[in-house]
Structure formats: structure tokens, C-alpha cells
Amino acid sequence: MKLISLKICPFVQRVVALLEAKQISYEIEYIDFNQTPAWFLDISPHLQVPVLSSDSGLALFESEAIIEYLDEIVQPLEPNLSPEQRAIDRAWGYQASRLYLPQCSTLRSQNSGLLNSRTDELRDAFTKVEGILGKSPFYKGEHLSNPDVAWLPLLHRAEIIERYTGYDLIQGYPKMKAWQASFIESGLAEKSVPEDFETVFTGFYLSDKTYLGTGIDHAEDNTLVGSGCGG
């Protein structure tokens, strides 16, 4: 199977993380939305990544649908869950994925006022997940589960931003900090992105147009964040 991707799209990272965690063989192809190939227009209804081309050649879109497909063709990370627990896990996965683009907007903030207000909105959600986490390395215990895979992009990107700028999106959330450290130590975060991910990521989010990149307040603009990076 082949995954069609953008290098810094969090929805793609979530799918790659599950492919890696399940040790599923796959190819990956990165496209440039400034020069969108004609064939991509035919397989992606909303012109967004990720798109997964299955072994039969069928194009699957939307990360939530792709995650469910991968759980159907290869044993889930937790194979014996009750229907209720699977529903709860999907709900917490959705809570993570709905924060991907708000986090992208936060990191692209042009001035400190925007950065602070957008961070506060993210932290409303972080407070809720902090309240359900235990003392284990991952969401449920010692081993990965689907909610871990969903939250990985958020925590991985927060770790990079803190390392480069000192700005900690999850400051004051010790359980989330421990969760973040578990992802980094496990190696899954690194495996879920291309080799030049940090270069491309910091080039976009820590550019001379962002507050985090310069420490200087800039005028607001309507620059789109991650065009082509979808659900």
C-alpha cells in the first residue's frame, strides 16, 4: 500500500504512526500542493492528505477512515476491547485530531497576543485529557493504544517547539509531559515523520513571519496554515 502525504501534516503523521506501530509494510509519496499532480485530483475528493492507496489500488481518504481500515486488515493494537471501550477510544482520538489545525494556527501566530489566546484555547482541551491520564507511560498503561497514536502528533510538535524556542505548550501538565517523553523515548515519534521533518517543520512554523520564529510582533494576516492537510 502507498500513503500520499505532505511532510508536516499531523493527520498524515497519525496514520504513519499507526502503520509503524503495527509494523505494516507501506510506501510513502510526498506531493507539493503548489504543483498538485493531476492524478491526485482524481483520487482525493477534498484535495487533502492523507490518502492511502490500498493493495487493491483503491484510494482511501480521511485519516479517521484510514485508521479504522488499518484496524480491520491488521490486528488492532488492543484486539479484545469491548464495543464501549472502542467507542471511548475513538472519541478521545477524535478529541486529539480536532486540535491538529488549531495547534498549527497557534504555532503560526504572528504576534504574542494571538499566540497566548490560541494557546489558552488549546489548554482548555489539555486540561481535560490531563484529568484522565494515569501514571503509566502511555494513555492506558505500558503499551500503545489508538488514543496514543492520535495524540502523538500534538505532543511531538510541542516537544520540537519547546526545544527550539523554550515555549512550552503543555507547561503545567505533568502527566502530559510524561506522556510526551514516553513518545520520544519509544522512538515512534521519529519513525512517524520523514528524516528532514524538523527542518521543514521549523522552516514553516519558526519562519520570519511568526512570533515564535522571531520573538517580534507582526501584523496579522490571512496566511493559510497547511493547505491540503485535511482530516
JSON list of C-alpha atoms in Angstrom, two decimals:
[
{"chain": "A", "resi": 1, "resn": "MET", "atom": "CA", "xyz": [0.00, 0.00, 0.00]},
{"chain": "A", "resi": 2, "resn": "LYS", "atom": "CA", "xyz": [1.06, 3.59, -0.59]},
{"chain": "A", "resi": 3, "resn": "LEU", "atom": "CA", "xyz": [0.39, 6.68, 1.53]},
{"chain": "A", "resi": 4, "resn": "ILE", "atom": "CA", "xyz": [0.13, 10.04, -0.21]},
{"chain": "A", "resi": 5, "resn": "SER", "atom": "CA", "xyz": [1.44, 12.69, 2.12]},
{"chain": "A", "resi": 6, "resn": "LEU", "atom": "CA", "xyz": [2.61, 16.16, 3.00]},
{"chain": "A", "resi": 7, "resn": "LYS", "atom": "CA", "xyz": [5.74, 16.17, 5.13]},
{"chain": "A", "resi": 8, "resn": "ILE", "atom": "CA", "xyz": [4.40, 18.19, 8.06]},
{"chain": "A", "resi": 9, "resn": "CYS", "atom": "CA", "xyz": [0.71, 17.25, 8.06]},
{"chain": "A", "resi": 10, "resn": "PRO", "atom": "CA", "xyz": [-0.34, 15.95, 11.52]},
{"chain": "A", "resi": 11, "resn": "PHE", "atom": "CA", "xyz": [-3.16, 13.84, 10.06]},
{"chain": "A", "resi": 12, "resn": "VAL", "atom": "CA", "xyz": [-0.60, 12.02, 7.95]},
{"chain": "A", "resi": 13, "resn": "GLN", "atom": "CA", "xyz": [1.72, 11.62, 10.95]},
{"chain": "A", "resi": 14, "resn": "ARG", "atom": "CA", "xyz": [-1.07, 9.90, 12.86]},
{"chain": "A", "resi": 15, "resn": "VAL", "atom": "CA", "xyz": [-1.56, 7.36, 10.06]},
{"chain": "A", "resi": 16, "resn": "VAL", "atom": "CA", "xyz": [2.18, 6.75, 9.69]},
{"chain": "A", "resi": 17, "resn": "ALA", "atom": "CA", "xyz": [2.50, 6.24, 13.45]},
{"chain": "A", "resi": 18, "resn": "LEU", "atom": "CA", "xyz": [-0.14, 3.50, 13.34]},
{"chain": "A", "resi": 19, "resn": "LEU", "atom": "CA", "xyz": [1.49, 1.87, 10.30]},
{"chain": "A", "resi": 20, "resn": "GLU", "atom": "CA", "xyz": [4.80, 1.84, 12.18]},
{"chain": "A", "resi": 21, "resn": "ALA", "atom": "CA", "xyz": [3.27, 0.63, 15.45]},
{"chain": "A", "resi": 22, "resn": "LYS", "atom": "CA", "xyz": [1.58, -2.24, 13.62]},
{"chain": "A", "resi": 23, "resn": "GLN", "atom": "CA", "xyz": [4.70, -2.90, 11.51]},
{"chain": "A", "resi": 24, "resn": "ILE", "atom": "CA", "xyz": [2.68, -2.74, 8.31]},
{"chain": "A", "resi": 25, "resn": "SER", "atom": "CA", "xyz": [4.73, -2.53, 5.12]},
{"chain": "A", "resi": 26, "resn": "TYR", "atom": "CA", "xyz": [3.98, 0.64, 3.14]},
{"chain": "A", "resi": 27, "resn": "GLU", "atom": "CA", "xyz": [5.40, 3.15, 0.68]},
{"chain": "A", "resi": 28, "resn": "ILE", "atom": "CA", "xyz": [5.05, 6.88, 1.05]},
{"chain": "A", "resi": 29, "resn": "GLU", "atom": "CA", "xyz": [4.92, 9.60, -1.60]},
{"chain": "A", "resi": 30, "resn": "TYR", "atom": "CA", "xyz": [5.13, 13.30, -0.79]},
{"chain": "A", "resi": 31, "resn": "ILE", "atom": "CA", "xyz": [3.39, 15.78, -3.05]},
{"chain": "A", "resi": 32, "resn": "ASP", "atom": "CA", "xyz": [3.69, 19.53, -3.49]},
{"chain": "A", "resi": 33, "resn": "PHE", "atom": "CA", "xyz": [0.38, 21.40, -3.37]},
{"chain": "A", "resi": 34, "resn": "ASN", "atom": "CA", "xyz": [1.98, 24.26, -5.27]},
{"chain": "A", "resi": 35, "resn": "GLN", "atom": "CA", "xyz": [2.20, 21.83, -8.17]},
{"chain": "A", "resi": 36, "resn": "THR", "atom": "CA", "xyz": [-0.59, 19.36, -7.43]},
{"chain": "A", "resi": 37, "resn": "PRO", "atom": "CA", "xyz": [-0.29, 16.34, -9.73]},
{"chain": "A", "resi": 38, "resn": "ALA", "atom": "CA", "xyz": [-3.32, 15.66, -11.91]},
{"chain": "A", "resi": 39, "resn": "TRP", "atom": "CA", "xyz": [-3.67, 12.10, -10.66]},
{"chain": "A", "resi": 40, "resn": "PHE", "atom": "CA", "xyz": [-4.13, 13.36, -7.07]},
{"chain": "A", "resi": 41, "resn": "LEU", "atom": "CA", "xyz": [-7.13, 15.40, -8.16]},
{"chain": "A", "resi": 42, "resn": "ASP", "atom": "CA", "xyz": [-8.76, 12.15, -9.26]},
{"chain": "A", "resi": 43, "resn": "ILE", "atom": "CA", "xyz": [-8.30, 10.23, -6.00]},
{"chain": "A", "resi": 44, "resn": "SER", "atom": "CA", "xyz": [-8.84, 12.84, -3.28]},
{"chain": "A", "resi": 45, "resn": "PRO", "atom": "CA", "xyz": [-12.40, 14.26, -3.23]},
{"chain": "A", "resi": 46, "resn": "HIS", "atom": "CA", "xyz": [-11.42, 17.18, -0.99]},
{"chain": "A", "resi": 47, "resn": "LEU", "atom": "CA", "xyz": [-7.87, 17.62, -2.33]},
{"chain": "A", "resi": 48, "resn": "GLN", "atom": "CA", "xyz": [-6.41, 16.79, 1.05]},
{"chain": "A", "resi": 49, "resn": "VAL", "atom": "CA", "xyz": [-3.96, 14.30, 2.51]},
{"chain": "A", "resi": 50, "resn": "PRO", "atom": "CA", "xyz": [-3.71, 11.67, 3.78]},
{"chain": "A", "resi": 51, "resn": "VAL", "atom": "CA", "xyz": [-4.79, 9.35, 1.00]},
{"chain": "A", "resi": 52, "resn": "LEU", "atom": "CA", "xyz": [-3.99, 5.65, 1.27]},
{"chain": "A", "resi": 53, "resn": "SER", "atom": "CA", "xyz": [-3.85, 3.55, -1.87]},
{"chain": "A", "resi": 54, "resn": "SER", "atom": "CA", "xyz": [-4.71, 0.03, -0.74]},
{"chain": "A", "resi": 55, "resn": "ASP", "atom": "CA", "xyz": [-3.08, -3.13, -2.09]},
{"chain": "A", "resi": 56, "resn": "SER", "atom": "CA", "xyz": [-6.05, -3.47, -4.45]},
{"chain": "A", "resi": 57, "resn": "GLY", "atom": "CA", "xyz": [-5.47, 0.04, -5.77]},
{"chain": "A", "resi": 58, "resn": "LEU", "atom": "CA", "xyz": [-8.50, 1.65, -4.11]},
{"chain": "A", "resi": 59, "resn": "ALA", "atom": "CA", "xyz": [-7.88, 5.17, -2.78]},
{"chain": "A", "resi": 60, "resn": "LEU", "atom": "CA", "xyz": [-8.97, 5.71, 0.83]},
{"chain": "A", "resi": 61, "resn": "PHE", "atom": "CA", "xyz": [-9.24, 9.21, 2.29]},
{"chain": "A", "resi": 62, "resn": "GLU", "atom": "CA", "xyz": [-9.85, 10.86, 5.69]},
{"chain": "A", "resi": 63, "resn": "SER", "atom": "CA", "xyz": [-7.47, 9.83, 8.47]},
{"chain": "A", "resi": 64, "resn": "GLU", "atom": "CA", "xyz": [-10.24, 8.52, 10.75]},
{"chain": "A", "resi": 65, "resn": "ALA", "atom": "CA", "xyz": [-11.45, 6.18, 8.00]},
{"chain": "A", "resi": 66, "resn": "ILE", "atom": "CA", "xyz": [-7.90, 5.07, 7.21]},
{"chain": "A", "resi": 67, "resn": "ILE", "atom": "CA", "xyz": [-7.24, 4.30, 10.89]},
{"chain": "A", "resi": 68, "resn": "GLU", "atom": "CA", "xyz": [-10.37, 2.13, 11.06]},
{"chain": "A", "resi": 69, "resn": "TYR", "atom": "CA", "xyz": [-9.38, 0.37, 7.83]},
{"chain": "A", "resi": 70, "resn": "LEU", "atom": "CA", "xyz": [-5.94, -0.46, 9.21]},
{"chain": "A", "resi": 71, "resn": "ASP", "atom": "CA", "xyz": [-7.55, -1.89, 12.34]},
{"chain": "A", "resi": 72, "resn": "GLU", "atom": "CA", "xyz": [-9.71, -4.12, 10.17]},
{"chain": "A", "resi": 73, "resn": "ILE", "atom": "CA", "xyz": [-6.95, -5.54, 7.99]},
{"chain": "A", "resi": 74, "resn": "VAL", "atom": "CA", "xyz": [-4.31, -5.96, 10.73]},
{"chain": "A", "resi": 75, "resn": "GLN", "atom": "CA", "xyz": [-5.00, -6.86, 14.35]},
{"chain": "A", "resi": 76, "resn": "PRO", "atom": "CA", "xyz": [-5.66, -3.71, 16.44]},
{"chain": "A", "resi": 77, "resn": "LEU", "atom": "CA", "xyz": [-3.09, -2.59, 18.98]},
{"chain": "A", "resi": 78, "resn": "GLU", "atom": "CA", "xyz": [-5.63, -3.77, 21.57]},
{"chain": "A", "resi": 79, "resn": "PRO", "atom": "CA", "xyz": [-7.58, -6.62, 19.98]},
{"chain": "A", "resi": 80, "resn": "ASN", "atom": "CA", "xyz": [-10.07, -7.55, 22.70]},
{"chain": "A", "resi": 81, "resn": "LEU", "atom": "CA", "xyz": [-11.74, -4.30, 23.64]},
{"chain": "A", "resi": 82, "resn": "SER", "atom": "CA", "xyz": [-15.45, -4.06, 24.34]},
{"chain": "A", "resi": 83, "resn": "PRO", "atom": "CA", "xyz": [-17.58, -2.04, 21.91]},
{"chain": "A", "resi": 84, "resn": "GLU", "atom": "CA", "xyz": [-17.96, 0.63, 24.58]},
{"chain": "A", "resi": 85, "resn": "GLN", "atom": "CA", "xyz": [-14.20, 0.95, 25.10]},
{"chain": "A", "resi": 86, "resn": "ARG", "atom": "CA", "xyz": [-13.57, 1.10, 21.36]},
{"chain": "A", "resi": 87, "resn": "ALA", "atom": "CA", "xyz": [-16.11, 3.93, 21.15]},
{"chain": "A", "resi": 88, "resn": "ILE", "atom": "CA", "xyz": [-14.44, 5.77, 24.03]},
{"chain": "A", "resi": 89, "resn": "ASP", "atom": "CA", "xyz": [-11.04, 5.35, 22.40]},
{"chain": "A", "resi": 90, "resn": "ARG", "atom": "CA", "xyz": [-12.34, 6.67, 19.09]},
{"chain": "A", "resi": 91, "resn": "ALA", "atom": "CA", "xyz": [-13.83, 9.66, 20.91]},
{"chain": "A", "resi": 92, "resn": "TRP", "atom": "CA", "xyz": [-10.51, 10.55, 22.57]},
{"chain": "A", "resi": 93, "resn": "GLY", "atom": "CA", "xyz": [-8.79, 10.06, 19.24]},
{"chain": "A", "resi": 94, "resn": "TYR", "atom": "CA", "xyz": [-11.25, 12.50, 17.70]},
{"chain": "A", "resi": 95, "resn": "GLN", "atom": "CA", "xyz": [-10.58, 14.97, 20.51]},
{"chain": "A", "resi": 96, "resn": "ALA", "atom": "CA", "xyz": [-6.91, 14.88, 19.52]},
{"chain": "A", "resi": 97, "resn": "SER", "atom": "CA", "xyz": [-7.40, 15.19, 15.78]},
{"chain": "A", "resi": 98, "resn": "ARG", "atom": "CA", "xyz": [-9.76, 18.15, 16.10]},
{"chain": "A", "resi": 99, "resn": "LEU", "atom": "CA", "xyz": [-6.86, 20.02, 17.78]},
{"chain": "A", "resi": 100, "resn": "TYR", "atom": "CA", "xyz": [-4.37, 19.46, 14.94]},
{"chain": "A", "resi": 101, "resn": "LEU", "atom": "CA", "xyz": [-5.25, 22.51, 12.90]},
{"chain": "A", "resi": 102, "resn": "PRO", "atom": "CA", "xyz": [-5.78, 24.78, 15.94]},
{"chain": "A", "resi": 103, "resn": "GLN", "atom": "CA", "xyz": [-2.27, 23.82, 17.08]},
{"chain": "A", "resi": 104, "resn": "CYS", "atom": "CA", "xyz": [-0.95, 24.63, 13.60]},
{"chain": "A", "resi": 105, "resn": "SER", "atom": "CA", "xyz": [-2.64, 28.05, 13.78]},
{"chain": "A", "resi": 106, "resn": "THR", "atom": "CA", "xyz": [-1.20, 28.63, 17.24]},
{"chain": "A", "resi": 107, "resn": "LEU", "atom": "CA", "xyz": [2.34, 27.92, 16.09]},
{"chain": "A", "resi": 108, "resn": "ARG", "atom": "CA", "xyz": [1.90, 30.23, 13.08]},
{"chain": "A", "resi": 109, "resn": "SER", "atom": "CA", "xyz": [0.69, 33.13, 15.25]},
{"chain": "A", "resi": 110, "resn": "GLN", "atom": "CA", "xyz": [2.14, 36.42, 14.05]},
{"chain": "A", "resi": 111, "resn": "ASN", "atom": "CA", "xyz": [2.22, 38.11, 17.44]},
{"chain": "A", "resi": 112, "resn": "SER", "atom": "CA", "xyz": [2.30, 37.35, 21.15]},
{"chain": "A", "resi": 113, "resn": "GLY", "atom": "CA", "xyz": [-1.35, 38.24, 21.68]},
{"chain": "A", "resi": 114, "resn": "LEU", "atom": "CA", "xyz": [-2.52, 35.69, 19.14]},
{"chain": "A", "resi": 115, "resn": "LEU", "atom": "CA", "xyz": [-0.08, 33.10, 20.44]},
{"chain": "A", "resi": 116, "resn": "ASN", "atom": "CA", "xyz": [-1.30, 33.45, 24.02]},
{"chain": "A", "resi": 117, "resn": "SER", "atom": "CA", "xyz": [-5.01, 33.45, 23.20]},
{"chain": "A", "resi": 118, "resn": "ARG", "atom": "CA", "xyz": [-4.72, 30.45, 20.89]},
{"chain": "A", "resi": 119, "resn": "THR", "atom": "CA", "xyz": [-2.59, 28.57, 23.42]},
{"chain": "A", "resi": 120, "resn": "ASP", "atom": "CA", "xyz": [-5.24, 29.19, 26.08]},
{"chain": "A", "resi": 121, "resn": "GLU", "atom": "CA", "xyz": [-7.84, 27.58, 23.79]},
{"chain": "A", "resi": 122, "resn": "LEU", "atom": "CA", "xyz": [-5.64, 24.51, 23.35]},
{"chain": "A", "resi": 123, "resn": "ARG", "atom": "CA", "xyz": [-5.08, 24.27, 27.08]},
{"chain": "A", "resi": 124, "resn": "ASP", "atom": "CA", "xyz": [-8.81, 24.01, 27.72]},
{"chain": "A", "resi": 125, "resn": "ALA", "atom": "CA", "xyz": [-8.64, 20.66, 25.92]},
{"chain": "A", "resi": 126, "resn": "PHE", "atom": "CA", "xyz": [-5.32, 19.72, 27.52]},
{"chain": "A", "resi": 127, "resn": "THR", "atom": "CA", "xyz": [-6.85, 20.17, 30.97]},
{"chain": "A", "resi": 128, "resn": "LYS", "atom": "CA", "xyz": [-9.47, 17.54, 30.15]},
{"chain": "A", "resi": 129, "resn": "VAL", "atom": "CA", "xyz": [-7.01, 14.92, 28.93]},
{"chain": "A", "resi": 130, "resn": "GLU", "atom": "CA", "xyz": [-4.67, 15.63, 31.86]},
{"chain": "A", "resi": 131, "resn": "GLY", "atom": "CA", "xyz": [-7.55, 14.71, 34.12]},
{"chain": "A", "resi": 132, "resn": "ILE", "atom": "CA", "xyz": [-7.95, 11.21, 32.68]},
{"chain": "A", "resi": 133, "resn": "LEU", "atom": "CA", "xyz": [-4.29, 10.25, 32.38]},
{"chain": "A", "resi": 134, "resn": "GLY", "atom": "CA", "xyz": [-2.75, 7.97, 34.97]},
{"chain": "A", "resi": 135, "resn": "LYS", "atom": "CA", "xyz": [0.86, 7.42, 35.96]},
{"chain": "A", "resi": 136, "resn": "SER", "atom": "CA", "xyz": [1.63, 4.95, 33.17]},
{"chain": "A", "resi": 137, "resn": "PRO", "atom": "CA", "xyz": [3.90, 5.83, 30.23]},
{"chain": "A", "resi": 138, "resn": "PHE", "atom": "CA", "xyz": [1.04, 5.76, 27.75]},
{"chain": "A", "resi": 139, "resn": "TYR", "atom": "CA", "xyz": [-2.67, 6.51, 27.65]},
{"chain": "A", "resi": 140, "resn": "LYS", "atom": "CA", "xyz": [-3.74, 3.23, 29.24]},
{"chain": "A", "resi": 141, "resn": "GLY", "atom": "CA", "xyz": [-0.59, 1.63, 30.55]},
{"chain": "A", "resi": 142, "resn": "GLU", "atom": "CA", "xyz": [2.71, 0.24, 29.40]},
{"chain": "A", "resi": 143, "resn": "HIS", "atom": "CA", "xyz": [1.66, -0.34, 25.80]},
{"chain": "A", "resi": 144, "resn": "LEU", "atom": "CA", "xyz": [0.46, 1.83, 22.95]},
{"chain": "A", "resi": 145, "resn": "SER", "atom": "CA", "xyz": [-3.22, 2.14, 22.11]},
{"chain": "A", "resi": 146, "resn": "ASN", "atom": "CA", "xyz": [-5.08, 4.05, 19.42]},
{"chain": "A", "resi": 147, "resn": "PRO", "atom": "CA", "xyz": [-5.57, 7.20, 21.54]},
{"chain": "A", "resi": 148, "resn": "ASP", "atom": "CA", "xyz": [-1.78, 7.36, 21.95]},
{"chain": "A", "resi": 149, "resn": "VAL", "atom": "CA", "xyz": [-1.35, 7.33, 18.18]},
{"chain": "A", "resi": 150, "resn": "ALA", "atom": "CA", "xyz": [-3.87, 10.16, 17.86]},
{"chain": "A", "resi": 151, "resn": "TRP", "atom": "CA", "xyz": [-2.22, 12.38, 20.47]},
{"chain": "A", "resi": 152, "resn": "LEU", "atom": "CA", "xyz": [1.34, 11.73, 19.30]},
{"chain": "A", "resi": 153, "resn": "PRO", "atom": "CA", "xyz": [1.44, 14.48, 16.62]},
{"chain": "A", "resi": 154, "resn": "LEU", "atom": "CA", "xyz": [0.33, 17.15, 19.10]},
{"chain": "A", "resi": 155, "resn": "LEU", "atom": "CA", "xyz": [2.86, 16.17, 21.75]},
{"chain": "A", "resi": 156, "resn": "HIS", "atom": "CA", "xyz": [5.71, 15.59, 19.30]},
{"chain": "A", "resi": 157, "resn": "ARG", "atom": "CA", "xyz": [5.28, 19.02, 17.75]},
{"chain": "A", "resi": 158, "resn": "ALA", "atom": "CA", "xyz": [5.05, 20.65, 21.17]},
{"chain": "A", "resi": 159, "resn": "GLU", "atom": "CA", "xyz": [8.36, 18.99, 22.10]},
{"chain": "A", "resi": 160, "resn": "ILE", "atom": "CA", "xyz": [10.09, 20.36, 19.00]},
{"chain": "A", "resi": 161, "resn": "ILE", "atom": "CA", "xyz": [8.77, 23.88, 19.61]},
{"chain": "A", "resi": 162, "resn": "GLU", "atom": "CA", "xyz": [9.92, 23.82, 23.23]},
{"chain": "A", "resi": 163, "resn": "ARG", "atom": "CA", "xyz": [13.36, 22.53, 22.23]},
{"chain": "A", "resi": 164, "resn": "TYR", "atom": "CA", "xyz": [13.87, 25.24, 19.63]},
{"chain": "A", "resi": 165, "resn": "THR", "atom": "CA", "xyz": [12.21, 28.21, 21.34]},
{"chain": "A", "resi": 166, "resn": "GLY", "atom": "CA", "xyz": [11.67, 27.40, 25.02]},
{"chain": "A", "resi": 167, "resn": "TYR", "atom": "CA", "xyz": [7.91, 27.91, 24.56]},
{"chain": "A", "resi": 168, "resn": "ASP", "atom": "CA", "xyz": [6.09, 25.02, 26.25]},
{"chain": "A", "resi": 169, "resn": "LEU", "atom": "CA", "xyz": [2.54, 24.45, 25.03]},
{"chain": "A", "resi": 170, "resn": "ILE", "atom": "CA", "xyz": [1.89, 21.90, 27.77]},
{"chain": "A", "resi": 171, "resn": "GLN", "atom": "CA", "xyz": [3.52, 23.70, 30.68]},
{"chain": "A", "resi": 172, "resn": "GLY", "atom": "CA", "xyz": [1.72, 22.87, 33.89]},
{"chain": "A", "resi": 173, "resn": "TYR", "atom": "CA", "xyz": [0.51, 19.46, 32.73]},
{"chain": "A", "resi": 174, "resn": "PRO", "atom": "CA", "xyz": [2.89, 16.93, 34.32]},
{"chain": "A", "resi": 175, "resn": "LYS", "atom": "CA", "xyz": [1.05, 13.84, 33.07]},
{"chain": "A", "resi": 176, "resn": "MET", "atom": "CA", "xyz": [1.06, 15.12, 29.52]},
{"chain": "A", "resi": 177, "resn": "LYS", "atom": "CA", "xyz": [4.77, 15.95, 29.86]},
{"chain": "A", "resi": 178, "resn": "ALA", "atom": "CA", "xyz": [5.45, 12.37, 30.95]},
{"chain": "A", "resi": 179, "resn": "TRP", "atom": "CA", "xyz": [3.31, 11.09, 28.06]},
{"chain": "A", "resi": 180, "resn": "GLN", "atom": "CA", "xyz": [5.27, 13.28, 25.66]},
{"chain": "A", "resi": 181, "resn": "ALA", "atom": "CA", "xyz": [8.57, 11.93, 26.99]},
{"chain": "A", "resi": 182, "resn": "SER", "atom": "CA", "xyz": [7.35, 8.35, 26.51]},
{"chain": "A", "resi": 183, "resn": "PHE", "atom": "CA", "xyz": [6.69, 9.01, 22.82]},
{"chain": "A", "resi": 184, "resn": "ILE", "atom": "CA", "xyz": [10.13, 10.49, 22.31]},
{"chain": "A", "resi": 185, "resn": "GLU", "atom": "CA", "xyz": [11.87, 7.70, 24.21]},
{"chain": "A", "resi": 186, "resn": "SER", "atom": "CA", "xyz": [9.93, 4.98, 22.37]},
{"chain": "A", "resi": 187, "resn": "GLY", "atom": "CA", "xyz": [11.23, 6.19, 19.00]},
{"chain": "A", "resi": 188, "resn": "LEU", "atom": "CA", "xyz": [7.75, 6.19, 17.47]},
{"chain": "A", "resi": 189, "resn": "ALA", "atom": "CA", "xyz": [7.68, 9.97, 17.09]},
{"chain": "A", "resi": 190, "resn": "GLU", "atom": "CA", "xyz": [10.85, 9.88, 15.00]},
{"chain": "A", "resi": 191, "resn": "LYS", "atom": "CA", "xyz": [9.61, 6.94, 12.91]},
{"chain": "A", "resi": 192, "resn": "SER", "atom": "CA", "xyz": [6.33, 8.71, 12.13]},
{"chain": "A", "resi": 193, "resn": "VAL", "atom": "CA", "xyz": [7.93, 11.58, 10.21]},
{"chain": "A", "resi": 194, "resn": "PRO", "atom": "CA", "xyz": [10.44, 11.91, 7.34]},
{"chain": "A", "resi": 195, "resn": "GLU", "atom": "CA", "xyz": [14.14, 12.40, 8.02]},
{"chain": "A", "resi": 196, "resn": "ASP", "atom": "CA", "xyz": [14.02, 16.10, 7.21]},
{"chain": "A", "resi": 197, "resn": "PHE", "atom": "CA", "xyz": [10.85, 16.72, 9.20]},
{"chain": "A", "resi": 198, "resn": "GLU", "atom": "CA", "xyz": [12.35, 19.09, 11.76]},
{"chain": "A", "resi": 199, "resn": "THR", "atom": "CA", "xyz": [13.96, 21.19, 9.05]},
{"chain": "A", "resi": 200, "resn": "VAL", "atom": "CA", "xyz": [10.73, 21.54, 7.08]},
{"chain": "A", "resi": 201, "resn": "PHE", "atom": "CA", "xyz": [8.61, 21.94, 10.23]},
{"chain": "A", "resi": 202, "resn": "THR", "atom": "CA", "xyz": [10.73, 24.65, 11.83]},
{"chain": "A", "resi": 203, "resn": "GLY", "atom": "CA", "xyz": [11.17, 26.38, 8.48]},
{"chain": "A", "resi": 204, "resn": "PHE", "atom": "CA", "xyz": [7.40, 26.81, 8.28]},
{"chain": "A", "resi": 205, "resn": "TYR", "atom": "CA", "xyz": [6.41, 27.38, 11.92]},
{"chain": "A", "resi": 206, "resn": "LEU", "atom": "CA", "xyz": [9.51, 29.27, 13.05]},
{"chain": "A", "resi": 207, "resn": "SER", "atom": "CA", "xyz": [9.78, 31.45, 9.98]},
{"chain": "A", "resi": 208, "resn": "ASP", "atom": "CA", "xyz": [10.40, 35.18, 9.92]},
{"chain": "A", "resi": 209, "resn": "LYS", "atom": "CA", "xyz": [6.64, 35.66, 9.69]},
{"chain": "A", "resi": 210, "resn": "THR", "atom": "CA", "xyz": [5.85, 34.09, 13.08]},
{"chain": "A", "resi": 211, "resn": "TYR", "atom": "CA", "xyz": [6.24, 35.32, 16.64]},
{"chain": "A", "resi": 212, "resn": "LEU", "atom": "CA", "xyz": [7.82, 32.05, 17.74]},
{"chain": "A", "resi": 213, "resn": "GLY", "atom": "CA", "xyz": [10.35, 32.33, 14.93]},
{"chain": "A", "resi": 214, "resn": "THR", "atom": "CA", "xyz": [11.41, 35.90, 15.63]},
{"chain": "A", "resi": 215, "resn": "GLY", "atom": "CA", "xyz": [10.18, 36.95, 19.07]},
{"chain": "A", "resi": 216, "resn": "ILE", "atom": "CA", "xyz": [8.75, 40.03, 17.33]},
{"chain": "A", "resi": 217, "resn": "ASP", "atom": "CA", "xyz": [5.11, 41.03, 16.98]},
{"chain": "A", "resi": 218, "resn": "HIS", "atom": "CA", "xyz": [3.95, 41.10, 13.36]},
{"chain": "A", "resi": 219, "resn": "ALA", "atom": "CA", "xyz": [0.72, 42.34, 11.86]},
{"chain": "A", "resi": 220, "resn": "GLU", "atom": "CA", "xyz": [-1.96, 39.71, 11.44]},
{"chain": "A", "resi": 221, "resn": "ASP", "atom": "CA", "xyz": [-2.56, 38.26, 8.01]},
{"chain": "A", "resi": 222, "resn": "ASN", "atom": "CA", "xyz": [-4.74, 35.58, 6.48]},
{"chain": "A", "resi": 223, "resn": "THR", "atom": "CA", "xyz": [-2.00, 33.14, 5.54]},
{"chain": "A", "resi": 224, "resn": "LEU", "atom": "CA", "xyz": [-3.44, 29.66, 5.29]},
{"chain": "A", "resi": 225, "resn": "VAL", "atom": "CA", "xyz": [-1.95, 27.02, 7.55]},
{"chain": "A", "resi": 226, "resn": "GLY", "atom": "CA", "xyz": [-1.03, 23.77, 5.88]},
{"chain": "A", "resi": 227, "resn": "SER", "atom": "CA", "xyz": [-3.17, 23.99, 2.74]},
{"chain": "A", "resi": 228, "resn": "GLY", "atom": "CA", "xyz": [-4.03, 20.48, 1.64]},
{"chain": "A", "resi": 229, "resn": "CYS", "atom": "CA", "xyz": [-3.62, 19.00, 5.10]},
{"chain": "A", "resi": 230, "resn": "GLY", "atom": "CA", "xyz": [-7.02, 17.60, 5.93]},
{"chain": "A", "resi": 231, "resn": "GLY", "atom": "CA", "xyz": [-8.99, 15.29, 8.12]}
]
